[in-house]
JSON list of C-alpha atoms in Angstrom, two decimals:
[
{"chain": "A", "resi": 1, "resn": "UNK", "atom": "CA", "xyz": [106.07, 108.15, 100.51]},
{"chain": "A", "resi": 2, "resn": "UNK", "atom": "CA", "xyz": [102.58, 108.01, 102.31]},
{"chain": "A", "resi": 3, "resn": "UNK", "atom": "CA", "xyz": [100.77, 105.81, 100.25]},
{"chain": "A", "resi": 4, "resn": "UNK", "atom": "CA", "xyz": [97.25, 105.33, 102.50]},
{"chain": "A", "resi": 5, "resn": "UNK", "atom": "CA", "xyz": [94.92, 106.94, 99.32]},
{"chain": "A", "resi": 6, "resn": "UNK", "atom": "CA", "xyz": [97.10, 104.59, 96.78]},
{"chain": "A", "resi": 7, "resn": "UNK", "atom": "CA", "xyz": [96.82, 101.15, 98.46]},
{"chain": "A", "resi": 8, "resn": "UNK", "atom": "CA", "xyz": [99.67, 99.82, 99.93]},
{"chain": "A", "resi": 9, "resn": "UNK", "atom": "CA", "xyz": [103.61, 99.25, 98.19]},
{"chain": "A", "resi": 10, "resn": "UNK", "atom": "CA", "xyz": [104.36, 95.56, 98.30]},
{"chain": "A", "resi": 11, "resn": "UNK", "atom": "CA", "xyz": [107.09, 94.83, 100.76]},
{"chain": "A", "resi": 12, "resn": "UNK", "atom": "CA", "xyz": [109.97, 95.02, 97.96]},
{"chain": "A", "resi": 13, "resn": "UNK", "atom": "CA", "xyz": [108.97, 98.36, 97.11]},
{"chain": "A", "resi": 14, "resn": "UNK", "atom": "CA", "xyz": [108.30, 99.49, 100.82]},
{"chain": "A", "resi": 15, "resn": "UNK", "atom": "CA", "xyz": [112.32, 97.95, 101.21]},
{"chain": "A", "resi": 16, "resn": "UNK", "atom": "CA", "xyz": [113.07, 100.87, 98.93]},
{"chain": "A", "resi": 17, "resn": "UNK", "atom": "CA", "xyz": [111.15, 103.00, 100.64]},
{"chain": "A", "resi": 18, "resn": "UNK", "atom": "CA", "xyz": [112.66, 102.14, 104.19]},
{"chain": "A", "resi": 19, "resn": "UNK", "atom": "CA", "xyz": [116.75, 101.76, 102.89]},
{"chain": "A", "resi": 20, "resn": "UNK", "atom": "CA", "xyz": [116.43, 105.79, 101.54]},
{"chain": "A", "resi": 21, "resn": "UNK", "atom": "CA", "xyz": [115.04, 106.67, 104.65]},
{"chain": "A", "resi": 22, "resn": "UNK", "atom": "CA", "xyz": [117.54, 104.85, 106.50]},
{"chain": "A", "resi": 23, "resn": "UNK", "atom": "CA", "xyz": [120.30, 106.42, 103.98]},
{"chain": "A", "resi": 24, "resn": "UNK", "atom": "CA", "xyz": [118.90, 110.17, 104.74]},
{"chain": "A", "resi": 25, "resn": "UNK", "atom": "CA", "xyz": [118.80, 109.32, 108.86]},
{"chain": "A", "resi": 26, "resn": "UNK", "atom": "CA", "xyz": [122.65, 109.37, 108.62]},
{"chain": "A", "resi": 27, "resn": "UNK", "atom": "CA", "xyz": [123.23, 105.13, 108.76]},
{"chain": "A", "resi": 28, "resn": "UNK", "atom": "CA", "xyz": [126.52, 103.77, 107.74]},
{"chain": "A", "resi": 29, "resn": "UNK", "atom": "CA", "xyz": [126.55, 102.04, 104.77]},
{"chain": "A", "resi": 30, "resn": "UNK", "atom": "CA", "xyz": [127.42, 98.88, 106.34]},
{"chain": "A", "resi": 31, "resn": "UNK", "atom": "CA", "xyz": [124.37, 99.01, 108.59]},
{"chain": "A", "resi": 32, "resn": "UNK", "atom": "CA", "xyz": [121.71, 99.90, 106.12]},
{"chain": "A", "resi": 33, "resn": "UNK", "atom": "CA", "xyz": [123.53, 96.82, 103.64]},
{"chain": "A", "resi": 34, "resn": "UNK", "atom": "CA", "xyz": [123.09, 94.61, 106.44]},
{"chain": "A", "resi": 35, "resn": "UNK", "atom": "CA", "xyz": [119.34, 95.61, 106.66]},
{"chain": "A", "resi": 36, "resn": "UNK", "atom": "CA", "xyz": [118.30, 95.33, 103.19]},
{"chain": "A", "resi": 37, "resn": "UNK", "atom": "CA", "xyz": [120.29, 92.04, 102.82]},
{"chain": "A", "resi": 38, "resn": "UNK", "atom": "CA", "xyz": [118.14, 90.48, 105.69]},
{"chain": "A", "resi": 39, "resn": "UNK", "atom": "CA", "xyz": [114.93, 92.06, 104.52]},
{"chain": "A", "resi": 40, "resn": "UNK", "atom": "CA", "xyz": [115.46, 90.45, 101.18]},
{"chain": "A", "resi": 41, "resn": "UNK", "atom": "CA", "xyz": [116.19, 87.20, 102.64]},
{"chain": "A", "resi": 42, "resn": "UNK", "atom": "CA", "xyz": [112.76, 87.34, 104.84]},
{"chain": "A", "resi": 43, "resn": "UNK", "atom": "CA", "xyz": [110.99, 88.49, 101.54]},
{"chain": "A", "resi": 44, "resn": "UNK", "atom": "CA", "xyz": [112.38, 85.29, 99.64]},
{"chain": "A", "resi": 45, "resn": "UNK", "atom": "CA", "xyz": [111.16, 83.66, 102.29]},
{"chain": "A", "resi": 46, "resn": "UNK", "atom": "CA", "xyz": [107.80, 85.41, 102.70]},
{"chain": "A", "resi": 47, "resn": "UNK", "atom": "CA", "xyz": [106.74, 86.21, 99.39]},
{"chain": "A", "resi": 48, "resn": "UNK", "atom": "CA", "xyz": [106.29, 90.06, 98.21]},
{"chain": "A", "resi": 49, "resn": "UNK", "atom": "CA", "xyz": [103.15, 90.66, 99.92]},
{"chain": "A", "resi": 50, "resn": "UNK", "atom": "CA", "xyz": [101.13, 94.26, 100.94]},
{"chain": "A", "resi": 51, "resn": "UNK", "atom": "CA", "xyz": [102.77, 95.21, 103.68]},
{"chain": "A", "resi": 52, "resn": "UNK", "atom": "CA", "xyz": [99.81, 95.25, 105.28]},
{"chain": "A", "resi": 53, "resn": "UNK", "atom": "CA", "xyz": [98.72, 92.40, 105.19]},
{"chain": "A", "resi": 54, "resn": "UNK", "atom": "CA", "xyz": [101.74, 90.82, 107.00]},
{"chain": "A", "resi": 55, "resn": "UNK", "atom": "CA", "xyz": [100.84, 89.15, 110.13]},
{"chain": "A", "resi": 56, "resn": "UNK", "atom": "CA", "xyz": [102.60, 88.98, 113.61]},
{"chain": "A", "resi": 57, "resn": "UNK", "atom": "CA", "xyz": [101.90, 85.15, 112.78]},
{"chain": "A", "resi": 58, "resn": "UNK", "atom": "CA", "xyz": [103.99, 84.93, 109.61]},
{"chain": "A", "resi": 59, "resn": "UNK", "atom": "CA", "xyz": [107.01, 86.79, 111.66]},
{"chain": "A", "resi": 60, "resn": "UNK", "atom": "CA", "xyz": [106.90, 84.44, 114.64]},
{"chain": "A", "resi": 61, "resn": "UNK", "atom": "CA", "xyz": [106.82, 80.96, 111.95]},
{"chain": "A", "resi": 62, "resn": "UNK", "atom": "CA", "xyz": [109.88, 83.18, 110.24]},
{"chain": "A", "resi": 63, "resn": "UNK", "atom": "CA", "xyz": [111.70, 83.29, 112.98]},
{"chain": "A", "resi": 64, "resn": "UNK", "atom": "CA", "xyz": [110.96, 79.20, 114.30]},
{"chain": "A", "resi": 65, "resn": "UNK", "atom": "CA", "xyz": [111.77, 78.63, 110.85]},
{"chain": "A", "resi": 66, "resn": "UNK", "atom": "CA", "xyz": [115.58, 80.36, 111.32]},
{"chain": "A", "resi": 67, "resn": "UNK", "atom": "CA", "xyz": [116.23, 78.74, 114.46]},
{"chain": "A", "resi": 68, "resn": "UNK", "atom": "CA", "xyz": [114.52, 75.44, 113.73]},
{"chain": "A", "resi": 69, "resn": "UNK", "atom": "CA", "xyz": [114.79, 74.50, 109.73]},
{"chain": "A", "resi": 70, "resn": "UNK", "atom": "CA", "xyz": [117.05, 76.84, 108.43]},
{"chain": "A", "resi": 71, "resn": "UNK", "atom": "CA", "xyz": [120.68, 75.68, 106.58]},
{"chain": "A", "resi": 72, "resn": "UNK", "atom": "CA", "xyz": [122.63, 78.61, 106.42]},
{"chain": "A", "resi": 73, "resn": "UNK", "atom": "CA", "xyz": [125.51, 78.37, 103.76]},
{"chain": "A", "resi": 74, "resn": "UNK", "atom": "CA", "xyz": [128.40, 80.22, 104.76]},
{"chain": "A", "resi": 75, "resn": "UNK", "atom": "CA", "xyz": [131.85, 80.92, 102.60]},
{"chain": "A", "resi": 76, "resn": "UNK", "atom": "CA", "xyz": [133.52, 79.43, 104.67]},
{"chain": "A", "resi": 77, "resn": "UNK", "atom": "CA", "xyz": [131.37, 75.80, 104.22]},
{"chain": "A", "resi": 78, "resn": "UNK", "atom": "CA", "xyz": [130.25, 75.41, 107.56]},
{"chain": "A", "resi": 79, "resn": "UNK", "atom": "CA", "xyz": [126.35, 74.88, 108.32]},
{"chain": "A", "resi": 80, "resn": "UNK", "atom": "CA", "xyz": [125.73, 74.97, 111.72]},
{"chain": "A", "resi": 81, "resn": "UNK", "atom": "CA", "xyz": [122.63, 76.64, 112.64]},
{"chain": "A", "resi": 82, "resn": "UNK", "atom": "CA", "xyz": [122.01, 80.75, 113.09]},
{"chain": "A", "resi": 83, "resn": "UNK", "atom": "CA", "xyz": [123.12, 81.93, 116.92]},
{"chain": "A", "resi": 84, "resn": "UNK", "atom": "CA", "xyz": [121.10, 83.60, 119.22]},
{"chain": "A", "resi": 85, "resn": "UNK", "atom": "CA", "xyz": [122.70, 87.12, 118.07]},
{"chain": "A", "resi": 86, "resn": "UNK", "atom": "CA", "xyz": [121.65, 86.34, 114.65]},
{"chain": "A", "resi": 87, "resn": "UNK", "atom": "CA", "xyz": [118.45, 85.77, 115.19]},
{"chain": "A", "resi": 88, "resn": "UNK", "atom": "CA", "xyz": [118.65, 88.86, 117.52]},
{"chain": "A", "resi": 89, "resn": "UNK", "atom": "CA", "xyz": [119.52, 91.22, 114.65]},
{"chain": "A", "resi": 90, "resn": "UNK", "atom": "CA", "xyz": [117.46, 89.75, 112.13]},
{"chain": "A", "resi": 91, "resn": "UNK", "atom": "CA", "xyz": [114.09, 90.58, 115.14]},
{"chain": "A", "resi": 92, "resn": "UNK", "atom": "CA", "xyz": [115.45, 94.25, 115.02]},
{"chain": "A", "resi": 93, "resn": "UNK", "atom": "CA", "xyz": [115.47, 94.54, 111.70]},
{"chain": "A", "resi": 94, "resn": "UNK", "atom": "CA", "xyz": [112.25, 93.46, 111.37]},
{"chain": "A", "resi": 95, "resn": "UNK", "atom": "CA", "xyz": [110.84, 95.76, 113.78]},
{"chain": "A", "resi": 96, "resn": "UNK", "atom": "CA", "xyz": [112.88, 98.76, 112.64]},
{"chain": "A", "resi": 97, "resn": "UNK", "atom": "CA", "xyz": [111.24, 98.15, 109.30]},
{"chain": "A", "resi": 98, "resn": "UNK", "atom": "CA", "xyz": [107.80, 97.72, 110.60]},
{"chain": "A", "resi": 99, "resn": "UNK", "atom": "CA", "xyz": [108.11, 101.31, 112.94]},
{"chain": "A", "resi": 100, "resn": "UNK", "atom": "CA", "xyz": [108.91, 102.53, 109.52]},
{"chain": "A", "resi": 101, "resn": "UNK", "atom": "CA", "xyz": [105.97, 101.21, 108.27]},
{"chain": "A", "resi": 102, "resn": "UNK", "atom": "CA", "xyz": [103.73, 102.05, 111.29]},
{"chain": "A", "resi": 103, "resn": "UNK", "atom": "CA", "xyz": [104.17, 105.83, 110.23]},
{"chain": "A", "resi": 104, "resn": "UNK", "atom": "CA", "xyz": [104.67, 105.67, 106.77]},
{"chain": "A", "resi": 105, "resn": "UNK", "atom": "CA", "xyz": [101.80, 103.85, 105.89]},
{"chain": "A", "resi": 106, "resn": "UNK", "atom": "CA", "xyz": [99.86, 104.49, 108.46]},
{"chain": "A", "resi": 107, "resn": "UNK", "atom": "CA", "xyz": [99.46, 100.39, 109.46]},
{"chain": "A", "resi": 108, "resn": "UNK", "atom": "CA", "xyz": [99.32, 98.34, 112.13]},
{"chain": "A", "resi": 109, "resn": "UNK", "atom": "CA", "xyz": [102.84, 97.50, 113.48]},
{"chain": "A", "resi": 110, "resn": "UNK", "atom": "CA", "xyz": [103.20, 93.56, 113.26]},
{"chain": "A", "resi": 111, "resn": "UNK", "atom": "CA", "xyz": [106.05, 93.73, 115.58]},
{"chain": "A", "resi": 112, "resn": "UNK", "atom": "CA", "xyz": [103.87, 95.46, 118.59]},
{"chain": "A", "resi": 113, "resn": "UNK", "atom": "CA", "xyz": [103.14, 92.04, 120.10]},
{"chain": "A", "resi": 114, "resn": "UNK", "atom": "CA", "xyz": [106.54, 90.09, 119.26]},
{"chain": "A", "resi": 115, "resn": "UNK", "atom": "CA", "xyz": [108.78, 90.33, 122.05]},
{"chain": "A", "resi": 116, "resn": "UNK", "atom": "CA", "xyz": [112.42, 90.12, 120.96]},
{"chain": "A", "resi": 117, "resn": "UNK", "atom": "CA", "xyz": [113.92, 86.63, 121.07]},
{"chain": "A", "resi": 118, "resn": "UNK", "atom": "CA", "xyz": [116.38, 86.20, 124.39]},
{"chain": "A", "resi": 119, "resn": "UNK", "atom": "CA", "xyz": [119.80, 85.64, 124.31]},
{"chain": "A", "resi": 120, "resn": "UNK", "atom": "CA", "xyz": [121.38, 83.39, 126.91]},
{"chain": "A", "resi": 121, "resn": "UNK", "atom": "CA", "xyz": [124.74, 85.00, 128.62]},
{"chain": "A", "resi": 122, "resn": "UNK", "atom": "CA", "xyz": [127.51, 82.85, 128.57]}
]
């Protein structure tokens, strides 16, 4: 799916891309669900943009945004905000994604610079 002659796949189409490559890796389904849901989310949130031309900028006021502003709703009705974890997972999906990226479109990882949010021990 190298696309560097073509332009670049918006990120909804480079979602695609990464989910099948995920799929052929050997994934459970469960895992590669959990990626594509949470990719989608930051997409609502983001807009479908080049995916080059995200920003390590945009990520970091993504993830303020989940910790800070964010009202998850939950089946169950609760609202409190995302835990640590959560926020956690939604980091490495984000930078799985953008590795993905890095080679298949031969771009400039956003992730390179965004150390992974800590997680306080109990």
């Amino acid at each position: 799916m190298n696309r560097r002659s073509e332009g670049f796949a918006n990120l909804k189409k480079a979602v695609e891309g990464f989910v099948n490559h995920k799929y052929a890796e050997g994934l459970r389904p469960r895992t590669i669900d959990s990626y594509e849901r949470l990719l989608h989310k930051w997409i609502d949130y983001q807009g479908d943009k080049p995916v080059d031309q995200v920003t390590p900028k945009e990520i970091r006021e993504y993830l303020r945004w989940l910790r800070t502003d964010y009202q998850p709703i939950r089946k169950n009705g609760k609202t409190h905000a995302l835990s640590q974890k959560t926020i956690r997972n939604i980091w490495v999906t984000l930078s799985s994604f953008f590795k993905w990226a890095e080679t298949e479109f031969e771009i400039e990882n956003p992730m390179n610079n965004l150390p992974a949010p800590k997680i306080q021990m109990k």
